[in-house]
Amino acid sequence: MPLIAPSILSADFARLADQVRAAEAAGADWIHVDVMDGCFVPNITMGFVVVEALRPVTRLPLDVHLMIVEPERYVERFVAAGADLVTVHVEATPHVHRTLQLIRSAGAKAGLAVNPATPLDWFEDVLGELDLALLMSVNPGFGGQRFIPRSLERLERLSALRERLNPEVRIEVDGGVGPANAAELVRRGADVLVAGSAVFGGGAVAENLRALRDAAQA
């Protein structure tokens, strides 16, 4: 059964705690936290303080996605703030292997993300060090973007690579995920679906999350 990780990037920050609690009550599996620095991506979002504030609000794992340059400088602080999983971008650091080791030594699970135009070959040498492989299906930086169709073929190739090198790794897809494509993403190998607008973009969080889960299991 696929996991659903609502992204708080699309939540109402004036009611963030309430929306996270609503997502947990509705059956969310993880809470996805998008950290952006205005340098690696053209947007600035949140940091340690938000992660620390969310930790007592929910029992769900906090899935922290670092879209920042030199993430190795900050991963330990995010783990100390309460992150259960920390994902860094292969494009953001020259020290991928060292950064993954830092995440694990700090006590969190380690993830690696690739942007839509980044070759999947980057995963080959580090897949054995990963708990999570994150495939971006939009260009990172903003919520509410349209899914890039070619991501489906990339997902199939990543799934095949995972089966060959480390079947224990979960594949997460982030960007443009909703009820219309959830089942196809799962069929092609996704284990974790990140959804922001589809959950928090309007209407009741519980109903939106239920619709997404029903679609993913269809």
PDB file of C-alpha atoms in Angstrom:
ATOM      1  CA  MET A   1       0.000   0.000   0.000  1.00  0.00           C
ATOM      2  CA  PRO A   2       1.499   3.381  -0.969  1.00  0.00           C
ATOM      3  CA  LEU A   3       2.302   5.950   1.686  1.00  0.00           C
ATOM      4  CA  ILE A   4       0.835   9.449   1.477  1.00  0.00           C
ATOM      5  CA  ALA A   5       3.006  12.374   2.571  1.00  0.00           C
ATOM      6  CA  PRO A   6       1.068  15.674   2.555  1.00  0.00           C
ATOM      7  CA  SER A   7       3.358  18.609   1.837  1.00  0.00           C
ATOM      8  CA  ILE A   8       2.866  21.543   4.169  1.00  0.00           C
ATOM      9  CA  LEU A   9       4.180  23.878   1.455  1.00  0.00           C
ATOM     10  CA  SER A  10       0.536  24.166   0.350  1.00  0.00           C
ATOM     11  CA  ALA A  11      -0.932  24.367   3.849  1.00  0.00           C
ATOM     12  CA  ASP A  12      -2.401  27.453   5.501  1.00  0.00           C
ATOM     13  CA  PHE A  13       0.492  28.609   7.675  1.00  0.00           C
ATOM     14  CA  ALA A  14      -1.842  30.577   9.894  1.00  0.00           C
ATOM     15  CA  ARG A  15      -3.377  27.225  10.852  1.00  0.00           C
ATOM     16  CA  LEU A  16      -0.401  24.954  10.277  1.00  0.00           C
ATOM     17  CA  ALA A  17      -0.690  22.900  13.459  1.00  0.00           C
ATOM     18  CA  ASP A  18      -4.409  22.337  12.890  1.00  0.00           C
ATOM     19  CA  GLN A  19      -3.874  21.285   9.283  1.00  0.00           C
ATOM     20  CA  VAL A  20      -1.112  18.847  10.214  1.00  0.00           C
ATOM     21  CA  ARG A  21      -3.337  17.348  12.920  1.00  0.00           C
ATOM     22  CA  ALA A  22      -6.178  17.067  10.384  1.00  0.00           C
ATOM     23  CA  ALA A  23      -3.904  15.256   7.944  1.00  0.00           C
ATOM     24  CA  GLU A  24      -2.779  12.841  10.653  1.00  0.00           C
ATOM     25  CA  ALA A  25      -6.362  12.188  11.752  1.00  0.00           C
ATOM     26  CA  ALA A  26      -7.342  11.519   8.134  1.00  0.00           C
ATOM     27  CA  GLY A  27      -4.692   8.817   7.764  1.00  0.00           C
ATOM     28  CA  ALA A  28      -1.599  10.541   6.366  1.00  0.00           C
ATOM     29  CA  ASP A  29       1.546   8.446   6.725  1.00  0.00           C
ATOM     30  CA  TRP A  30       4.262  11.125   6.758  1.00  0.00           C
ATOM     31  CA  ILE A  31       4.376  14.923   6.837  1.00  0.00           C
ATOM     32  CA  HIS A  32       6.541  16.359   4.053  1.00  0.00           C
ATOM     33  CA  VAL A  33       8.463  19.540   4.870  1.00  0.00           C
ATOM     34  CA  ASP A  34       9.923  21.483   1.920  1.00  0.00           C
ATOM     35  CA  VAL A  35      12.918  23.589   2.966  1.00  0.00           C
ATOM     36  CA  MET A  36      14.034  26.132   0.344  1.00  0.00           C
ATOM     37  CA  ASP A  37      16.835  28.672   0.562  1.00  0.00           C
ATOM     38  CA  GLY A  38      16.199  31.044  -2.352  1.00  0.00           C
ATOM     39  CA  CYS A  39      19.507  29.954  -3.885  1.00  0.00           C
ATOM     40  CA  PHE A  40      19.176  26.331  -4.983  1.00  0.00           C
ATOM     41  CA  VAL A  41      15.558  27.117  -5.885  1.00  0.00           C
ATOM     42  CA  PRO A  42      13.906  30.515  -6.529  1.00  0.00           C
ATOM     43  CA  ASN A  43      11.852  30.514  -3.346  1.00  0.00           C
ATOM     44  CA  ILE A  44      12.354  30.759   0.421  1.00  0.00           C
ATOM     45  CA  THR A  45      10.156  28.715   2.734  1.00  0.00           C
ATOM     46  CA  MET A  46      10.956  27.385   6.193  1.00  0.00           C
ATOM     47  CA  GLY A  47      13.762  26.095   8.383  1.00  0.00           C
ATOM     48  CA  PHE A  48      14.672  24.531  11.704  1.00  0.00           C
ATOM     49  CA  VAL A  49      12.089  26.502  13.680  1.00  0.00           C
ATOM     50  CA  VAL A  50       9.144  25.075  11.736  1.00  0.00           C
ATOM     51  CA  VAL A  51      10.417  21.502  12.062  1.00  0.00           C
ATOM     52  CA  GLU A  52      10.956  22.003  15.775  1.00  0.00           C
ATOM     53  CA  ALA A  53       7.458  23.479  16.164  1.00  0.00           C
ATOM     54  CA  LEU A  54       5.844  20.592  14.288  1.00  0.00           C
ATOM     55  CA  ARG A  55       7.572  17.848  16.276  1.00  0.00           C
ATOM     56  CA  PRO A  56       5.212  17.985  19.294  1.00  0.00           C
ATOM     57  CA  VAL A  57       2.184  18.496  17.036  1.00  0.00           C
ATOM     58  CA  THR A  58       2.264  15.104  15.304  1.00  0.00           C
ATOM     59  CA  ARG A  59       3.461  11.559  15.879  1.00  0.00           C
ATOM     60  CA  LEU A  60       3.937  11.071  12.138  1.00  0.00           C
ATOM     61  CA  PRO A  61       7.444  10.929  10.666  1.00  0.00           C
ATOM     62  CA  LEU A  62       8.662  14.336   9.483  1.00  0.00           C
ATOM     63  CA  ASP A  63       9.987  13.892   5.954  1.00  0.00           C
ATOM     64  CA  VAL A  64      12.286  16.893   5.476  1.00  0.00           C
ATOM     65  CA  HIS A  65      13.246  17.705   1.885  1.00  0.00           C
ATOM     66  CA  LEU A  66      16.220  20.071   1.736  1.00  0.00           C
ATOM     67  CA  MET A  67      16.250  22.177  -1.429  1.00  0.00           C
ATOM     68  CA  ILE A  68      19.291  24.122  -0.290  1.00  0.00           C
ATOM     69  CA  VAL A  69      22.926  24.462  -1.291  1.00  0.00           C
ATOM     70  CA  GLU A  70      25.541  22.764   0.877  1.00  0.00           C
ATOM     71  CA  PRO A  71      22.969  20.726   2.831  1.00  0.00           C
ATOM     72  CA  GLU A  72      25.782  18.950   4.655  1.00  0.00           C
ATOM     73  CA  ARG A  73      26.150  22.108   6.766  1.00  0.00           C
ATOM     74  CA  TYR A  74      22.633  21.776   8.168  1.00  0.00           C
ATOM     75  CA  VAL A  75      21.469  18.145   8.179  1.00  0.00           C
ATOM     76  CA  GLU A  76      22.446  17.517  11.797  1.00  0.00           C
ATOM     77  CA  ARG A  77      20.496  20.569  12.955  1.00  0.00           C
ATOM     78  CA  PHE A  78      17.382  19.404  11.109  1.00  0.00           C
ATOM     79  CA  VAL A  79      17.644  15.977  12.718  1.00  0.00           C
ATOM     80  CA  ALA A  80      18.079  17.612  16.120  1.00  0.00           C
ATOM     81  CA  ALA A  81      14.966  19.706  15.407  1.00  0.00           C
ATOM     82  CA  GLY A  82      12.927  16.545  14.868  1.00  0.00           C
ATOM     83  CA  ALA A  83      13.351  15.318  11.284  1.00  0.00           C
ATOM     84  CA  ASP A  84      12.908  11.563  10.883  1.00  0.00           C
ATOM     85  CA  LEU A  85      13.947  11.502   7.238  1.00  0.00           C
ATOM     86  CA  VAL A  86      16.245  14.006   5.543  1.00  0.00           C
ATOM     87  CA  THR A  87      16.535  14.163   1.772  1.00  0.00           C
ATOM     88  CA  VAL A  88      19.176  16.191  -0.044  1.00  0.00           C
ATOM     89  CA  HIS A  89      19.586  16.956  -3.744  1.00  0.00           C
ATOM     90  CA  VAL A  90      22.398  15.419  -5.732  1.00  0.00           C
ATOM     91  CA  GLU A  91      22.689  18.737  -7.583  1.00  0.00           C
ATOM     92  CA  ALA A  92      23.216  20.706  -4.350  1.00  0.00           C
ATOM     93  CA  THR A  93      26.366  19.133  -2.916  1.00  0.00           C
ATOM     94  CA  PRO A  94      29.663  17.741  -4.234  1.00  0.00           C
ATOM     95  CA  HIS A  95      29.779  15.442  -1.204  1.00  0.00           C
ATOM     96  CA  VAL A  96      26.732  13.207  -1.647  1.00  0.00           C
ATOM     97  CA  HIS A  97      28.115  10.117   0.055  1.00  0.00           C
ATOM     98  CA  ARG A  98      29.490  12.069   3.021  1.00  0.00           C
ATOM     99  CA  THR A  99      26.192  13.928   3.440  1.00  0.00           C
ATOM    100  CA  LEU A 100      24.195  10.686   3.469  1.00  0.00           C
ATOM    101  CA  GLN A 101      26.551   9.341   6.139  1.00  0.00           C
ATOM    102  CA  LEU A 102      26.032  12.515   8.187  1.00  0.00           C
ATOM    103  CA  ILE A 103      22.261  12.084   8.055  1.00  0.00           C
ATOM    104  CA  ARG A 104      22.424   8.501   9.237  1.00  0.00           C
ATOM    105  CA  SER A 105      24.998   9.172  11.944  1.00  0.00           C
ATOM    106  CA  ALA A 106      22.719  11.932  13.256  1.00  0.00           C
ATOM    107  CA  GLY A 107      19.954   9.358  13.660  1.00  0.00           C
ATOM    108  CA  ALA A 108      17.656   9.944  10.673  1.00  0.00           C
ATOM    109  CA  LYS A 109      16.890   8.027   7.506  1.00  0.00           C
ATOM    110  CA  ALA A 110      18.679   9.284   4.412  1.00  0.00           C
ATOM    111  CA  GLY A 111      17.175  10.277   1.089  1.00  0.00           C
ATOM    112  CA  LEU A 112      18.547  11.538  -2.210  1.00  0.00           C
ATOM    113  CA  ALA A 113      16.559  13.616  -4.708  1.00  0.00           C
ATOM    114  CA  VAL A 114      17.036  14.336  -8.408  1.00  0.00           C
ATOM    115  CA  ASN A 115      15.501  17.101 -10.487  1.00  0.00           C
ATOM    116  CA  PRO A 116      13.544  16.306 -13.680  1.00  0.00           C
ATOM    117  CA  ALA A 117      16.531  16.751 -16.035  1.00  0.00           C
ATOM    118  CA  THR A 118      19.135  15.056 -13.834  1.00  0.00           C
ATOM    119  CA  PRO A 119      20.307  11.625 -15.063  1.00  0.00           C
ATOM    120  CA  LEU A 120      19.213   8.717 -12.893  1.00  0.00           C
ATOM    121  CA  ASP A 121      22.744   7.314 -13.082  1.00  0.00           C
ATOM    122  CA  TRP A 122      23.544   9.396 -10.001  1.00  0.00           C
ATOM    123  CA  PHE A 123      21.679   6.852  -7.900  1.00  0.00           C
ATOM    124  CA  GLU A 124      23.788   3.867  -8.908  1.00  0.00           C
ATOM    125  CA  ASP A 125      26.785   4.386  -6.640  1.00  0.00           C
ATOM    126  CA  VAL A 126      24.816   5.407  -3.543  1.00  0.00           C
ATOM    127  CA  LEU A 127      21.615   3.379  -3.683  1.00  0.00           C
ATOM    128  CA  GLY A 128      23.010   1.053  -1.042  1.00  0.00           C
ATOM    129  CA  GLU A 129      23.315   4.036   1.323  1.00  0.00           C
ATOM    130  CA  LEU A 130      19.726   5.205   0.857  1.00  0.00           C
ATOM    131  CA  ASP A 131      16.432   4.704   2.613  1.00  0.00           C
ATOM    132  CA  LEU A 132      14.580   6.934   0.134  1.00  0.00           C
ATOM    133  CA  ALA A 133      15.022   7.867  -3.529  1.00  0.00           C
ATOM    134  CA  LEU A 134      13.069  11.016  -4.385  1.00  0.00           C
ATOM    135  CA  LEU A 135      12.090  11.649  -7.979  1.00  0.00           C
ATOM    136  CA  MET A 136      11.053  15.231  -8.668  1.00  0.00           C
ATOM    137  CA  SER A 137       8.213  15.335 -11.201  1.00  0.00           C
ATOM    138  CA  VAL A 138       8.225  19.148 -11.366  1.00  0.00           C
ATOM    139  CA  ASN A 139      11.056  21.636 -11.201  1.00  0.00           C
ATOM    140  CA  PRO A 140      11.487  22.362  -7.494  1.00  0.00           C
ATOM    141  CA  GLY A 141      10.684  25.712  -5.975  1.00  0.00           C
ATOM    142  CA  PHE A 142       6.917  26.168  -5.987  1.00  0.00           C
ATOM    143  CA  GLY A 143       3.789  24.204  -5.149  1.00  0.00           C
ATOM    144  CA  GLY A 144       0.848  23.694  -7.478  1.00  0.00           C
ATOM    145  CA  GLN A 145       2.887  22.927 -10.601  1.00  0.00           C
ATOM    146  CA  ARG A 146       1.774  20.622 -13.402  1.00  0.00           C
ATOM    147  CA  PHE A 147       3.192  17.075 -13.456  1.00  0.00           C
ATOM    148  CA  ILE A 148       5.916  16.509 -16.079  1.00  0.00           C
ATOM    149  CA  PRO A 149       4.683  13.491 -18.130  1.00  0.00           C
ATOM    150  CA  ARG A 150       8.172  12.148 -18.841  1.00  0.00           C
ATOM    151  CA  SER A 151       8.493  11.495 -15.121  1.00  0.00           C
ATOM    152  CA  LEU A 152       6.474   8.289 -15.583  1.00  0.00           C
ATOM    153  CA  GLU A 153       9.162   6.750 -17.768  1.00  0.00           C
ATOM    154  CA  ARG A 154      11.871   7.961 -15.377  1.00  0.00           C
ATOM    155  CA  LEU A 155       9.971   6.388 -12.495  1.00  0.00           C
ATOM    156  CA  GLU A 156       9.932   3.023 -14.269  1.00  0.00           C
ATOM    157  CA  ARG A 157      13.681   3.201 -14.850  1.00  0.00           C
ATOM    158  CA  LEU A 158      14.348   4.177 -11.247  1.00  0.00           C
ATOM    159  CA  SER A 159      12.162   1.312 -10.051  1.00  0.00           C
ATOM    160  CA  ALA A 160      14.148  -1.146 -12.164  1.00  0.00           C
ATOM    161  CA  LEU A 161      17.405   0.271 -10.799  1.00  0.00           C
ATOM    162  CA  ARG A 162      16.090  -0.092  -7.265  1.00  0.00           C
ATOM    163  CA  GLU A 163      15.102  -3.727  -7.805  1.00  0.00           C
ATOM    164  CA  ARG A 164      18.560  -4.490  -9.137  1.00  0.00           C
ATOM    165  CA  LEU A 165      20.661  -2.676  -6.546  1.00  0.00           C
ATOM    166  CA  ASN A 166      18.677  -2.220  -3.325  1.00  0.00           C
ATOM    167  CA  PRO A 167      15.062  -3.446  -3.178  1.00  0.00           C
ATOM    168  CA  GLU A 168      14.666  -2.007   0.333  1.00  0.00           C
ATOM    169  CA  VAL A 169      14.793   1.596  -0.889  1.00  0.00           C
ATOM    170  CA  ARG A 170      11.468   3.409  -1.074  1.00  0.00           C
ATOM    171  CA  ILE A 171      10.759   5.572  -4.107  1.00  0.00           C
ATOM    172  CA  GLU A 172       9.036   8.874  -3.443  1.00  0.00           C
ATOM    173  CA  VAL A 173       7.479  11.079  -6.144  1.00  0.00           C
ATOM    174  CA  ASP A 174       7.071  14.799  -5.536  1.00  0.00           C
ATOM    175  CA  GLY A 175       5.339  17.304  -7.811  1.00  0.00           C
ATOM    176  CA  GLY A 176       1.939  17.478  -9.473  1.00  0.00           C
ATOM    177  CA  VAL A 177       0.667  14.383  -7.656  1.00  0.00           C
ATOM    178  CA  GLY A 178      -3.095  14.002  -7.305  1.00  0.00           C
ATOM    179  CA  PRO A 179      -5.997  11.592  -7.739  1.00  0.00           C
ATOM    180  CA  ALA A 180      -5.699  11.749 -11.548  1.00  0.00           C
ATOM    181  CA  ASN A 181      -2.212  10.197 -11.650  1.00  0.00           C
ATOM    182  CA  ALA A 182      -1.798   8.467  -8.276  1.00  0.00           C
ATOM    183  CA  ALA A 183      -2.679   4.960  -9.471  1.00  0.00           C
ATOM    184  CA  GLU A 184      -0.344   5.189 -12.455  1.00  0.00           C
ATOM    185  CA  LEU A 185       2.515   6.370 -10.264  1.00  0.00           C
ATOM    186  CA  VAL A 186       2.029   3.440  -7.908  1.00  0.00           C
ATOM    187  CA  ARG A 187       1.783   1.016 -10.819  1.00  0.00           C
ATOM    188  CA  ARG A 188       5.108   2.253 -12.167  1.00  0.00           C
ATOM    189  CA  GLY A 189       6.930   1.892  -8.859  1.00  0.00           C
ATOM    190  CA  ALA A 190       6.167   4.749  -6.451  1.00  0.00           C
ATOM    191  CA  ASP A 191       6.000   3.823  -2.764  1.00  0.00           C
ATOM    192  CA  VAL A 192       5.465   7.322  -1.339  1.00  0.00           C
ATOM    193  CA  LEU A 193       3.326  10.065  -2.879  1.00  0.00           C
ATOM    194  CA  VAL A 194       4.003  13.659  -1.862  1.00  0.00           C
ATOM    195  CA  ALA A 195       0.927  15.826  -2.350  1.00  0.00           C
ATOM    196  CA  GLY A 196       0.526  19.459  -1.407  1.00  0.00           C
ATOM    197  CA  SER A 197      -2.226  21.155  -3.388  1.00  0.00           C
ATOM    198  CA  ALA A 198      -4.167  17.897  -3.681  1.00  0.00           C
ATOM    199  CA  VAL A 199      -4.459  17.740   0.119  1.00  0.00           C
ATOM    200  CA  PHE A 200      -4.281  21.338   1.353  1.00  0.00           C
ATOM    201  CA  GLY A 201      -5.285  23.265  -1.761  1.00  0.00           C
ATOM    202  CA  GLY A 202      -8.976  23.655  -0.964  1.00  0.00           C
ATOM    203  CA  GLY A 203     -11.870  21.846   0.667  1.00  0.00           C
ATOM    204  CA  ALA A 204     -11.643  19.520   3.638  1.00  0.00           C
ATOM    205  CA  VAL A 205      -8.231  17.966   4.255  1.00  0.00           C
ATOM    206  CA  ALA A 206      -9.800  14.657   5.277  1.00  0.00           C
ATOM    207  CA  GLU A 207     -11.881  14.386   2.108  1.00  0.00           C
ATOM    208  CA  ASN A 208      -8.958  15.364  -0.108  1.00  0.00           C
ATOM    209  CA  LEU A 209      -6.650  12.850   1.491  1.00  0.00           C
ATOM    210  CA  ARG A 210      -9.254  10.108   1.304  1.00  0.00           C
ATOM    211  CA  ALA A 211      -9.782  10.781  -2.414  1.00  0.00           C
ATOM    212  CA  LEU A 212      -6.036  10.608  -3.041  1.00  0.00           C
ATOM    213  CA  ARG A 213      -5.625   7.359  -1.132  1.00  0.00           C
ATOM    214  CA  ASP A 214      -8.627   5.758  -2.850  1.00  0.00           C
ATOM    215  CA  ALA A 215      -7.203   6.734  -6.227  1.00  0.00           C
ATOM    216  CA  ALA A 216      -3.734   5.427  -5.355  1.00  0.00           C
ATOM    217  CA  GLN A 217      -5.159   2.055  -4.362  1.00  0.00           C
ATOM    218  CA  ALA A 218      -7.430   1.713  -7.389  1.00  0.00           C
TER     219      ALA A 218
END
